[in-house]
Coordinates of C-alpha atoms and ligand atoms in Angstrom, one line a residue:
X1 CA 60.2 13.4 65.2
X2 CA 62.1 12.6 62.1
X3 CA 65.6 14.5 61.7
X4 CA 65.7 15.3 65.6
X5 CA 67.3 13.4 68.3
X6 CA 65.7 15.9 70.9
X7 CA 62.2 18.1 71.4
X8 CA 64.0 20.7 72.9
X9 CA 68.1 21.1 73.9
X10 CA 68.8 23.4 76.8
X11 CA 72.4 25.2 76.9
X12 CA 73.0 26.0 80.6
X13 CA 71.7 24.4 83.5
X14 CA 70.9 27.2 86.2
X15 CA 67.1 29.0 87.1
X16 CA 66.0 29.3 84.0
X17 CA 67.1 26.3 82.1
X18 CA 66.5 23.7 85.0
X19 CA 62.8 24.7 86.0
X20 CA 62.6 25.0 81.7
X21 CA 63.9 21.1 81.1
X22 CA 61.7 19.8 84.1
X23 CA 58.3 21.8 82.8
X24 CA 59.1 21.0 79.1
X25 CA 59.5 17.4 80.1
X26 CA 56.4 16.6 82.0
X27 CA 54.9 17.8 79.2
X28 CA 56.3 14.9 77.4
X29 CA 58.8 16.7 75.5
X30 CA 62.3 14.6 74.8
X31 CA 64.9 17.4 76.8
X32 CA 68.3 17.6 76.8
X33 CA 70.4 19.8 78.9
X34 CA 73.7 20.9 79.0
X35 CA 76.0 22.3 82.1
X36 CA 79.5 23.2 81.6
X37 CA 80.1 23.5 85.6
X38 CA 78.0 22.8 88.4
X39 CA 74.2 22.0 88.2
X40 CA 72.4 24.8 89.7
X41 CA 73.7 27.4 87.8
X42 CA 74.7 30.8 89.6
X43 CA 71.8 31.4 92.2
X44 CA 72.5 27.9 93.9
X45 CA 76.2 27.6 93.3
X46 CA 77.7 31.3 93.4
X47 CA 75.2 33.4 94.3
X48 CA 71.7 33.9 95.9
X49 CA 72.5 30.9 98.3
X50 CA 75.8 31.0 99.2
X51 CA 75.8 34.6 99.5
X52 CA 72.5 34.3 101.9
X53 CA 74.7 32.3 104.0
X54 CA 77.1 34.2 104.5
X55 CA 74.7 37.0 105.1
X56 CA 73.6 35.0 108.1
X57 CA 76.7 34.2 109.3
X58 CA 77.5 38.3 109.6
X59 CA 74.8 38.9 111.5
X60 CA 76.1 37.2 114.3
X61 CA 78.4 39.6 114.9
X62 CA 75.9 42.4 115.8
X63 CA 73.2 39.9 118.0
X64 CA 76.3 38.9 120.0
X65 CA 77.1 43.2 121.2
X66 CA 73.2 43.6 121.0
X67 CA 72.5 41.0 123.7
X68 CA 74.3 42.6 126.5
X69 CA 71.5 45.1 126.8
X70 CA 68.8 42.4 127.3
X71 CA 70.7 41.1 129.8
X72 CA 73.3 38.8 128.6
X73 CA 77.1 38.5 129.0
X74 CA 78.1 37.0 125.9
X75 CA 82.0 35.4 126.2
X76 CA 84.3 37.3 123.5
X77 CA 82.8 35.4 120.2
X78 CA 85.1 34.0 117.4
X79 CA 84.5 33.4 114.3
X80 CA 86.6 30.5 112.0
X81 CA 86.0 31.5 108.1
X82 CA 87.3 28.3 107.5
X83 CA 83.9 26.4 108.9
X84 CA 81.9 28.8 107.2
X85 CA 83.5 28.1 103.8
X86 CA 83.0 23.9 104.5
X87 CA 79.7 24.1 106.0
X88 CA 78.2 26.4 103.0
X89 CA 79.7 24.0 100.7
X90 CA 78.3 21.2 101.4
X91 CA 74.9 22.7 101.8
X92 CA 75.3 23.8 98.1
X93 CA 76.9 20.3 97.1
X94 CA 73.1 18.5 98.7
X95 CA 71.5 21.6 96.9
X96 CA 72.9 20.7 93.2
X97 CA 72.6 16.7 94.1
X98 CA 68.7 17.9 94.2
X99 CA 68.8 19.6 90.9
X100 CA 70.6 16.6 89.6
X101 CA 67.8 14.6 91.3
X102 CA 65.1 16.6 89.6
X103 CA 66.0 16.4 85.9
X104 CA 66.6 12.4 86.6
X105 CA 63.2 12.4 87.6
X106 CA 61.1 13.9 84.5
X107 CA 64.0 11.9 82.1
X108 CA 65.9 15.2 81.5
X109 CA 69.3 13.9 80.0
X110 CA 72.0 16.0 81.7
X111 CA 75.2 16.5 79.9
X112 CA 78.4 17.4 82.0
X113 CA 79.6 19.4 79.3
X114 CA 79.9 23.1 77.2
X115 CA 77.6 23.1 74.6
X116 CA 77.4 25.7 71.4
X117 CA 75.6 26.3 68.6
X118 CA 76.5 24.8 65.5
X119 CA 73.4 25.9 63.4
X120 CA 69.8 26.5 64.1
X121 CA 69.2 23.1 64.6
X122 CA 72.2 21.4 66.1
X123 CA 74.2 21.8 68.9
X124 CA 78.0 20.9 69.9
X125 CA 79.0 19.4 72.8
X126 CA 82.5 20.1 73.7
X127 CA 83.3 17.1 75.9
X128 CA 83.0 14.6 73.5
X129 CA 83.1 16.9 70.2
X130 CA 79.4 15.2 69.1
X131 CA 76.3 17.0 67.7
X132 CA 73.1 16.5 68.9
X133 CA 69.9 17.5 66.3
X134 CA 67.3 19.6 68.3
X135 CA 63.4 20.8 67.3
X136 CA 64.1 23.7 70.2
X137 CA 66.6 25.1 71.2
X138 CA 67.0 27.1 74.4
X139 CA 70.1 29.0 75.3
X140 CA 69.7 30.1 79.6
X141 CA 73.6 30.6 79.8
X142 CA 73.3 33.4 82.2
X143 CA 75.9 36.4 83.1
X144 CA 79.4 36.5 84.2
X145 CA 81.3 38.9 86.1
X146 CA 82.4 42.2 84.4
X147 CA 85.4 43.5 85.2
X148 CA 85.8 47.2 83.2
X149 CA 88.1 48.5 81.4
X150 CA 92.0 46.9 81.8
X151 CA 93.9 48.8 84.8
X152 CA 97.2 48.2 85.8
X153 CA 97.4 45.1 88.5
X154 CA 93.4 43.8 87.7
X155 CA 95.0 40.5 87.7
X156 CA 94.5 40.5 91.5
X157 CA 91.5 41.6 91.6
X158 CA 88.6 38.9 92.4
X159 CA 84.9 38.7 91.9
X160 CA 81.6 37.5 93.8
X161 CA 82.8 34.2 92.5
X162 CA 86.3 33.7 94.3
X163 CA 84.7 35.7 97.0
X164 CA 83.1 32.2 98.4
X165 CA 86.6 30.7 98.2
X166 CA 88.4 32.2 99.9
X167 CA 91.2 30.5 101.9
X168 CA 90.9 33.2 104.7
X169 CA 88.5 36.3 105.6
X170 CA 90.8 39.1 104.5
X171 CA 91.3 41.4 107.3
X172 CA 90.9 44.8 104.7
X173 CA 89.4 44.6 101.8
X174 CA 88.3 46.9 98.8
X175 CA 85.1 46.3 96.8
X176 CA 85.0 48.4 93.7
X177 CA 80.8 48.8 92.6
X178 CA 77.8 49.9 93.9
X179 CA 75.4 47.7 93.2
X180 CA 73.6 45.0 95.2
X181 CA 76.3 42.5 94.8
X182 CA 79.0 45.3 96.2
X183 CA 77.1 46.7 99.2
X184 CA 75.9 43.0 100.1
X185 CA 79.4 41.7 100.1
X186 CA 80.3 44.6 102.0
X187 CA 77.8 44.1 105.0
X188 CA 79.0 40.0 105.0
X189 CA 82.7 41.1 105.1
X190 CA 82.3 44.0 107.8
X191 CA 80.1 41.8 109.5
X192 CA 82.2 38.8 109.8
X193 CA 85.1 41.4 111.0
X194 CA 86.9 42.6 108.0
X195 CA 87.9 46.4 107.7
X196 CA 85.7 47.5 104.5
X197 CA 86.5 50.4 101.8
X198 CA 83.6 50.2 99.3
X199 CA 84.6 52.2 96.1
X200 CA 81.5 53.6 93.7
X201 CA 82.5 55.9 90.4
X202 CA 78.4 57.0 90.8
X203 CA 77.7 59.9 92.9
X204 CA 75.6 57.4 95.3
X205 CA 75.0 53.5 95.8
X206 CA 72.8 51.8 94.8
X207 CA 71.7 53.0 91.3
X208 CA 68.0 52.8 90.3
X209 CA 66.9 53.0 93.7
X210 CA 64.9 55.2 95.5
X211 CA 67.0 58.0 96.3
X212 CA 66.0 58.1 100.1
X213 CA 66.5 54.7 100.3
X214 CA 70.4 54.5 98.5
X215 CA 71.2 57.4 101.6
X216 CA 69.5 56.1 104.2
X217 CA 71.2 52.6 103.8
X218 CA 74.8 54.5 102.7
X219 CA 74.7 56.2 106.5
X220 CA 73.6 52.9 108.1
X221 CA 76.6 50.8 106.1
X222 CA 78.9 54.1 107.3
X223 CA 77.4 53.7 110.9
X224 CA 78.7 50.0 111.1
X225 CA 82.0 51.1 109.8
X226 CA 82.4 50.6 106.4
X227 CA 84.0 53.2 104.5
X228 CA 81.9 54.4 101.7
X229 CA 83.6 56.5 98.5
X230 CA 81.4 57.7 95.6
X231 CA 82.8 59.4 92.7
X232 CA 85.9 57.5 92.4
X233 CA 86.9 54.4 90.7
X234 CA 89.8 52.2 91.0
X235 CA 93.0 53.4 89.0
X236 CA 95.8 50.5 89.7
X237 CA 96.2 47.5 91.7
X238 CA 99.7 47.6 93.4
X239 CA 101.2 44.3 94.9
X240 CA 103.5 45.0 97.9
X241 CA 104.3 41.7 99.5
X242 CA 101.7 40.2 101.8
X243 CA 98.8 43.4 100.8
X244 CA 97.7 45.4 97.9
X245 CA 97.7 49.3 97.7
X246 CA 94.7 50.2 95.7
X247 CA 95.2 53.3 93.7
X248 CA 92.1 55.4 93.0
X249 CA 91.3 57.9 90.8
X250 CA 92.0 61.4 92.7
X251 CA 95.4 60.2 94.2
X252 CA 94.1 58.4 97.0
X253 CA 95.8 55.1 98.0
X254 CA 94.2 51.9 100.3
X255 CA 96.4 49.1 101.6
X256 CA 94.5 45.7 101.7
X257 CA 94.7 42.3 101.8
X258 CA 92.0 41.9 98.8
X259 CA 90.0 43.4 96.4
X260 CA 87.2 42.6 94.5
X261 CA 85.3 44.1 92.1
X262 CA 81.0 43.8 91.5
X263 CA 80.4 46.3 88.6
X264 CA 78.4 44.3 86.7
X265 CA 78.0 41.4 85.0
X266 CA 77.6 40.8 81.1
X267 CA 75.2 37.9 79.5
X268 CA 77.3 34.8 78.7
X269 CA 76.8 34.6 75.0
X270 CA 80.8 34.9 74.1
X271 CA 81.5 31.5 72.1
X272 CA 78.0 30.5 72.0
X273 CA 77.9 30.4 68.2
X274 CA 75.1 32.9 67.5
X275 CA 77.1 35.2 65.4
X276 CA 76.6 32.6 62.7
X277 CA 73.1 32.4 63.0
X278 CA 72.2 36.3 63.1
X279 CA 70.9 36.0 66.4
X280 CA 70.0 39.6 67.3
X281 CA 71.5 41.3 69.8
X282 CA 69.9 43.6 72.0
X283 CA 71.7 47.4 72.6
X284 CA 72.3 46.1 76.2
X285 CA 74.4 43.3 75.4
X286 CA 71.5 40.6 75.7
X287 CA 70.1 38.4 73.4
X288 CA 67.1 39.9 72.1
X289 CA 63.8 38.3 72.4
X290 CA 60.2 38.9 72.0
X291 CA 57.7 38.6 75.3
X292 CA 57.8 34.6 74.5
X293 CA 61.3 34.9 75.3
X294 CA 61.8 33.9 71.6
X295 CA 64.7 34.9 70.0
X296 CA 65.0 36.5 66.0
X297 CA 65.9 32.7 65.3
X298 CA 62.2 30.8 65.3
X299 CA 62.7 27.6 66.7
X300 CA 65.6 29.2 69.1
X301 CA 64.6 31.2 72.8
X302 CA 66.7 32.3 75.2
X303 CA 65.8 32.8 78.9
X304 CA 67.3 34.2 82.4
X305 CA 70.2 36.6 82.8
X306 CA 71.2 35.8 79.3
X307 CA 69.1 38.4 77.9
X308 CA 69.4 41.0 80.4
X309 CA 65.7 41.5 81.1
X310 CA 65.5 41.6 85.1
X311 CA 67.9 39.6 86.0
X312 CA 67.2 37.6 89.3
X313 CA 66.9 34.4 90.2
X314 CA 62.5 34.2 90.2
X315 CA 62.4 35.9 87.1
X316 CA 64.4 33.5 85.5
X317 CA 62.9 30.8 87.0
X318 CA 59.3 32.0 85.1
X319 CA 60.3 33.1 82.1
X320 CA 61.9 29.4 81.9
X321 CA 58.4 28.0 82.8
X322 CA 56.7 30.4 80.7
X323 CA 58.6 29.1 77.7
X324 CA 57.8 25.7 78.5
X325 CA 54.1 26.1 78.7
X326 CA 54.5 28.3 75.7
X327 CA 55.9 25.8 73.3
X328 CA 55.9 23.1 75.1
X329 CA 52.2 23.2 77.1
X330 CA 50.3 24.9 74.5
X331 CA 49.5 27.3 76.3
X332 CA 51.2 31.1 75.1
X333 CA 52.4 32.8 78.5
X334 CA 54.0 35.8 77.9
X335 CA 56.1 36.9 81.1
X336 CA 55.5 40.6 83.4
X337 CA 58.2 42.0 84.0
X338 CA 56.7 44.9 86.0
X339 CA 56.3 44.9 89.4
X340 CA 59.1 42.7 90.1
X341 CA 59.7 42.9 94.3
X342 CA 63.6 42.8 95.2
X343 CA 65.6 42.5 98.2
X344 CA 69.1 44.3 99.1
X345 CA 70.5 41.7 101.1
X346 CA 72.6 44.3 102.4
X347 CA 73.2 45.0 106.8
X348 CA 70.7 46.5 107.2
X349 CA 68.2 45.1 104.3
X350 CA 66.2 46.7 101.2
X351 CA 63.3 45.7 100.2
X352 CA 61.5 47.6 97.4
X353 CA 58.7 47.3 94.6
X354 CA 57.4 49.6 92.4
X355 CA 58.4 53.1 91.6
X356 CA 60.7 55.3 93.1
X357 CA 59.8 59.0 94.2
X358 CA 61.3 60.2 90.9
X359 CA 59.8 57.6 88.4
X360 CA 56.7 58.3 89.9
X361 CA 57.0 61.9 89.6
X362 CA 58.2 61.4 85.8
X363 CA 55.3 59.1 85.1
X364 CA 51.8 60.6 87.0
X365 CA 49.9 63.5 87.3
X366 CA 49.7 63.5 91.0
X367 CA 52.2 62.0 93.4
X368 CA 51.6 61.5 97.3
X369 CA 54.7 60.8 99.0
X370 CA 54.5 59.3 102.7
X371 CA 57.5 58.3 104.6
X372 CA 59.0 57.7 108.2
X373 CA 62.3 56.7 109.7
X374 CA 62.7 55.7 113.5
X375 CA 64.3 53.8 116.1
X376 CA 63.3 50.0 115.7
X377 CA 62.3 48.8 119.5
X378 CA 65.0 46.6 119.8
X379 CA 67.4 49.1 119.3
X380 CA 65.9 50.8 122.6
X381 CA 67.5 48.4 124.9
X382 CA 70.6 47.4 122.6
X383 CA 71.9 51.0 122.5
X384 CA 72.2 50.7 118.8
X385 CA 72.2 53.5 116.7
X386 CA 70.0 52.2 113.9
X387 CA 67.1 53.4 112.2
X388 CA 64.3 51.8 110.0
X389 CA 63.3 53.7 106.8
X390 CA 59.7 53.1 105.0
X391 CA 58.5 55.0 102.3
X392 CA 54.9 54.5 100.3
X393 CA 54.9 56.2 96.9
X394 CA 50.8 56.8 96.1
X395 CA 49.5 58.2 92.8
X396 CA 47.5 61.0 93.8
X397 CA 44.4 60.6 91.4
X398 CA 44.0 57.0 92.7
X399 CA 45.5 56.5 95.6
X400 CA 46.8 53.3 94.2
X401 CA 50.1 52.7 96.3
X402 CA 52.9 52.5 93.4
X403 CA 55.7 51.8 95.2
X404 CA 57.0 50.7 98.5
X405 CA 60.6 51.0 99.9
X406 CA 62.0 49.4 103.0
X407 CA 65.2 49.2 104.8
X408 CA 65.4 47.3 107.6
X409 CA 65.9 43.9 109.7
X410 CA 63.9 41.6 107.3
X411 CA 62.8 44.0 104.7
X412 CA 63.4 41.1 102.2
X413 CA 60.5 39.6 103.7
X414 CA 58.2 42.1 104.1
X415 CA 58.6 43.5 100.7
X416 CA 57.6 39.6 99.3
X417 CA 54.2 39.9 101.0
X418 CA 53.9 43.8 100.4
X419 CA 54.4 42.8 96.8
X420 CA 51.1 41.3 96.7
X421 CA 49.2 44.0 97.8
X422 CA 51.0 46.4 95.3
X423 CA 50.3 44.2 92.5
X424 CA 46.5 44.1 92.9
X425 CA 46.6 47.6 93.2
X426 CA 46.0 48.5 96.9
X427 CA 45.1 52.0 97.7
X428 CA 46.2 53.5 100.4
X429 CA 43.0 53.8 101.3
X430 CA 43.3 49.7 101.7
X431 CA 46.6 50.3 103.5
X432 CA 45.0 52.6 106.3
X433 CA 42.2 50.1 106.4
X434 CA 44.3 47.1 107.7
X435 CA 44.5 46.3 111.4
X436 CA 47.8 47.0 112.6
X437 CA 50.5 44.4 114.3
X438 CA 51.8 45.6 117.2
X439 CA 54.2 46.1 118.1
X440 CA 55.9 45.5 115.0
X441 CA 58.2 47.9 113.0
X442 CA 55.6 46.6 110.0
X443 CA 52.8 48.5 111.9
X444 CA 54.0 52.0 110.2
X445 CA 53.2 50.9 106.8
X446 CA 49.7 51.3 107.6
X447 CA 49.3 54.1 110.3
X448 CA 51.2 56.4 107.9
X449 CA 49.0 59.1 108.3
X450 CA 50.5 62.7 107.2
X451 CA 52.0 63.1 104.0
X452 CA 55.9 63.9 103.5
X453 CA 55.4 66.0 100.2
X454 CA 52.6 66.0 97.2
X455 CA 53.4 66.6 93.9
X456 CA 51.2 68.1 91.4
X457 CA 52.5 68.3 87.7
X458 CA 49.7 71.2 87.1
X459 CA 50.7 73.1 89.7
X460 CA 54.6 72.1 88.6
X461 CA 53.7 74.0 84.7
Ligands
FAD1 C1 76.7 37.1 94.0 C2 75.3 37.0 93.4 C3 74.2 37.1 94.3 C4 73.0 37.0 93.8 N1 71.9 37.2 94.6 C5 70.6 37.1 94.2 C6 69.5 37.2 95.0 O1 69.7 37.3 96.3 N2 68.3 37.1 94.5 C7 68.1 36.9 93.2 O2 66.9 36.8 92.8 N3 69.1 36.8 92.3 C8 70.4 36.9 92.8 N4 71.4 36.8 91.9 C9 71.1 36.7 90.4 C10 70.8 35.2 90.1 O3 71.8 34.4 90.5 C11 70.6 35.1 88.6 O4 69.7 36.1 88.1 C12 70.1 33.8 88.2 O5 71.0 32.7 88.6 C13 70.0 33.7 86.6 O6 69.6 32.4 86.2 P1 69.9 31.9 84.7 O7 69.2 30.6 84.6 O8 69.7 33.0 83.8 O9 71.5 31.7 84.7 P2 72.5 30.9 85.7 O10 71.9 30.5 86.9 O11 73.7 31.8 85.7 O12 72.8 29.6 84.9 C14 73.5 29.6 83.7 C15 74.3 28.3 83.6 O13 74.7 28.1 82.3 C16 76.0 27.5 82.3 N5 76.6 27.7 81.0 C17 77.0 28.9 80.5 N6 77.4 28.7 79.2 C18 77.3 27.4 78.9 C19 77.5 26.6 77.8 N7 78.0 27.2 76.6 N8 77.3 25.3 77.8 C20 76.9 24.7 79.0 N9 76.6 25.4 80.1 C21 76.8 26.7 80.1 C22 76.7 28.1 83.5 O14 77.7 27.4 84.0 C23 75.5 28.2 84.5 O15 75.5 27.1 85.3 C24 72.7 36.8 92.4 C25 73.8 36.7 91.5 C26 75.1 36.8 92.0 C27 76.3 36.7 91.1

């Protein structure tokens, strides 16, 4: 390997570079990684885990008032943010010593340090200003938060990232965004006992979602008391002593003790160094690569949120293997992006893959639309006014079932093993076919018998 010190340098050491280094390396492949904060990258040490957490922690709140109706006096619970905050911590502290662990095991060398481009071949590391000569060179630097245009006081304002910080659980806060980083962080606030004003410019949560689903869960988030406003944004950000008074667009005013903002978040590639290699960039903001996650630069790839394909935490995670068996295994695996199942880790949960009603109606002939919503069993004896929503989406020519929707307790699970069956093309045939549970709220899926609404496009022309 004349003229290289390394097979292949990773910049960035979260889903997708880790699982890359470790795959590239047991393939005997001399890997070098660079991590300018914490090994791990955003899904172990600000996001996916933490935030699961803390989802856990909120739903304490509501098995403590359900129990009474099974039969349990339950003492006034309290709940000490503090403990939270510690004991999380050090579960993502033994979580990134692992990661560590890992890339010491397959001989990944693991600098603690930013690293740019410097040209197509050699990379900088910032700590100790050397440059490091690599064969491959693959940039997984992920996404940071986006903020939105400058508003008066948006120096106040934090993001998912302070959010896990936080000296104390605010007693009101504001979350501007409508997206699955707002609406989770607003179930984990309301549930841990904070009074919750979720703020969404969009006519409706949850963007890109079915549209039964983004109602069903807005009236279940407005049923455990969080205040939900579409069609405004956030104007100003006021300081008045101890609180903030959030000024929004319309004239309305909320007093708080913290807001935070989850309106996006933009691929990390400021600073990177690309713009002196003509690294494309892709009209979203990505870096643009082909389905080897290989960039416009040859011997340069780019994997993860970094390129603003799908970006969660699994698909990261394979496109970062894929490259490695790609370049690295010998074997050329591009990546499927379709299909992808995903979880709302919101109170109560989504769980959806496939099309929504309307994509499916855009896309096929015939569309069979079966849904239900009712009262989960628990709910019976709690006294909870809660209800489950499931929806099958079903192209009518083939009954294949195209898209499933779920909100519910533990819809993040079922939609994992649902995701199977809508990948190798179930019918709904197959879905009638299978035994029920019972009782199970699952059970619906398959004795969904009478169709909501059909669509025809010839009878539509
Ligand atoms: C609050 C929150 C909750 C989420 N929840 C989920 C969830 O429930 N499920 C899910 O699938 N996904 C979730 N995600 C998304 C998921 O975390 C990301 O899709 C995933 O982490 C992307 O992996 P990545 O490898 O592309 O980037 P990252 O994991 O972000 O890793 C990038 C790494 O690169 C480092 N870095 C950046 N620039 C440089 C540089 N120049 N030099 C050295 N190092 C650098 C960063 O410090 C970082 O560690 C969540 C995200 C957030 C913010």
């Amino acid at each position: 390997m004349p003229g290289y010190d390394v097979d292949l340098f990773v910049i960035g050491a979260g889903s997708g570079g880790v699982r890359a280094a470790r795959v590239a390396a047991s393939y005997g492949a001399r890997v070098m990684i660079a991590e300018e904060y914490r090994v791990g990258g955003t899904c172990v040490i600000r996001g996916c885990v933490p935030k699961k957490l803390l989802v856990y922690a909120s739903r304490f709140s509501e098995e403590f008032e359900d129990a009474a109706g099974f039969g349990w006096t339950v003492p006034q619970p309290t709940f000490h943010w503090p403990s939270l905050i510690a004991n999380k911590d050090r579960e993502i502290a033994r979580l990134e010593a692992a990661y560590s662990a890992t890339l010491e095991r397959y001989k990944v060398e693991l600098i603690k340090s930013r690293a740019v481009l410097e040209d197509a071949n050699t990379v900088r590391i910032l700590s100790t200003d050397t440059l490091v000569r690599a064969k491959t060179i693959l940039i997984s630097t992920g996404a940071w938060p986006h903020y939105g245009p400058k508003i008066p006081g948006l120096e106040y304002v934090i993001s998912s990232n302070e959010a896990f910080h936080l000296p104390e659980l605010p007693k009101r806060i504001l979350i501007q965004g409508g997206g699955y980083i707002a609406v989770e962080f607003a179930g984990i606030f309301a549930g841990l006992g904070s009074k919750v004003t979720l703020v969404y410019r969009g006519e409706n949560i949850l963007r890109g979602f079915d549209d039964d689903v983004r109602e069903h869960l807005r009236s279940e988030m407005r049923q455990r008391g969080i205040t939900v406003t579409c069609g405004h944004t956030v104007d100003a950000v006021e300081k008045a002593g101890d609180e903030f008074i959030v000024k929004l667009s319309g004239g309305d005013a909320v007093s708080v003790d913290k807001v935070m903002f989850a309106i996006g978040r933009r691929p990390n590639i400021m600073g990177l160094g690309l713009e002196n290699l003509h690294c494309r960039i892709a009209e979203h903001g990505g870096i643009a690569v082909d389905e080897y996650s290989r960039t416009s630069v040859p011997n340069i790839y780019a994997v993860g949120d970094v390129t603003h394909r799908v970006a969660l935490t699994p698909v990261a995670i394979r496109e970062g293997h894929a490259f490695a068996d790609t370049v690295f295994g010998g074997k050329p695996t591009p990546v499927d992006h379709s299909n992808v199942p995903t979880a709302v880790f919101s109170e109560p949960e989504v769980g959806v893959i496939g099309l929504t009603e309307s994509q499916a109606r855009e896309r096929l002939a015939k569309v069979d639309i079966y849904k239900t919503s009712f009262r989960p069993m628990k709910a019976t004896l709690s006294g909870r006014d809660t209800k489950v929503f499931m929806k099958l989406v079903v192209d009518g020519i083939t009954d294949q079932v195209v898209g499933c929707h779920i909100v519910g307790p533990d819809a993040g699970e079922l939609i994992q093993v649902l995701g199977i069956a809508v990948r190798m093309r179930a019918t709904k045939a197959d879905f009638d076919a299978t035994m029920a549970v019972h009782p199970t709220a699952a059970e619906e899926l398959v004795t969904l018998r009478e169709k909501a609404v059909s669509y025809s496009r010839a009878a539509a022309e």
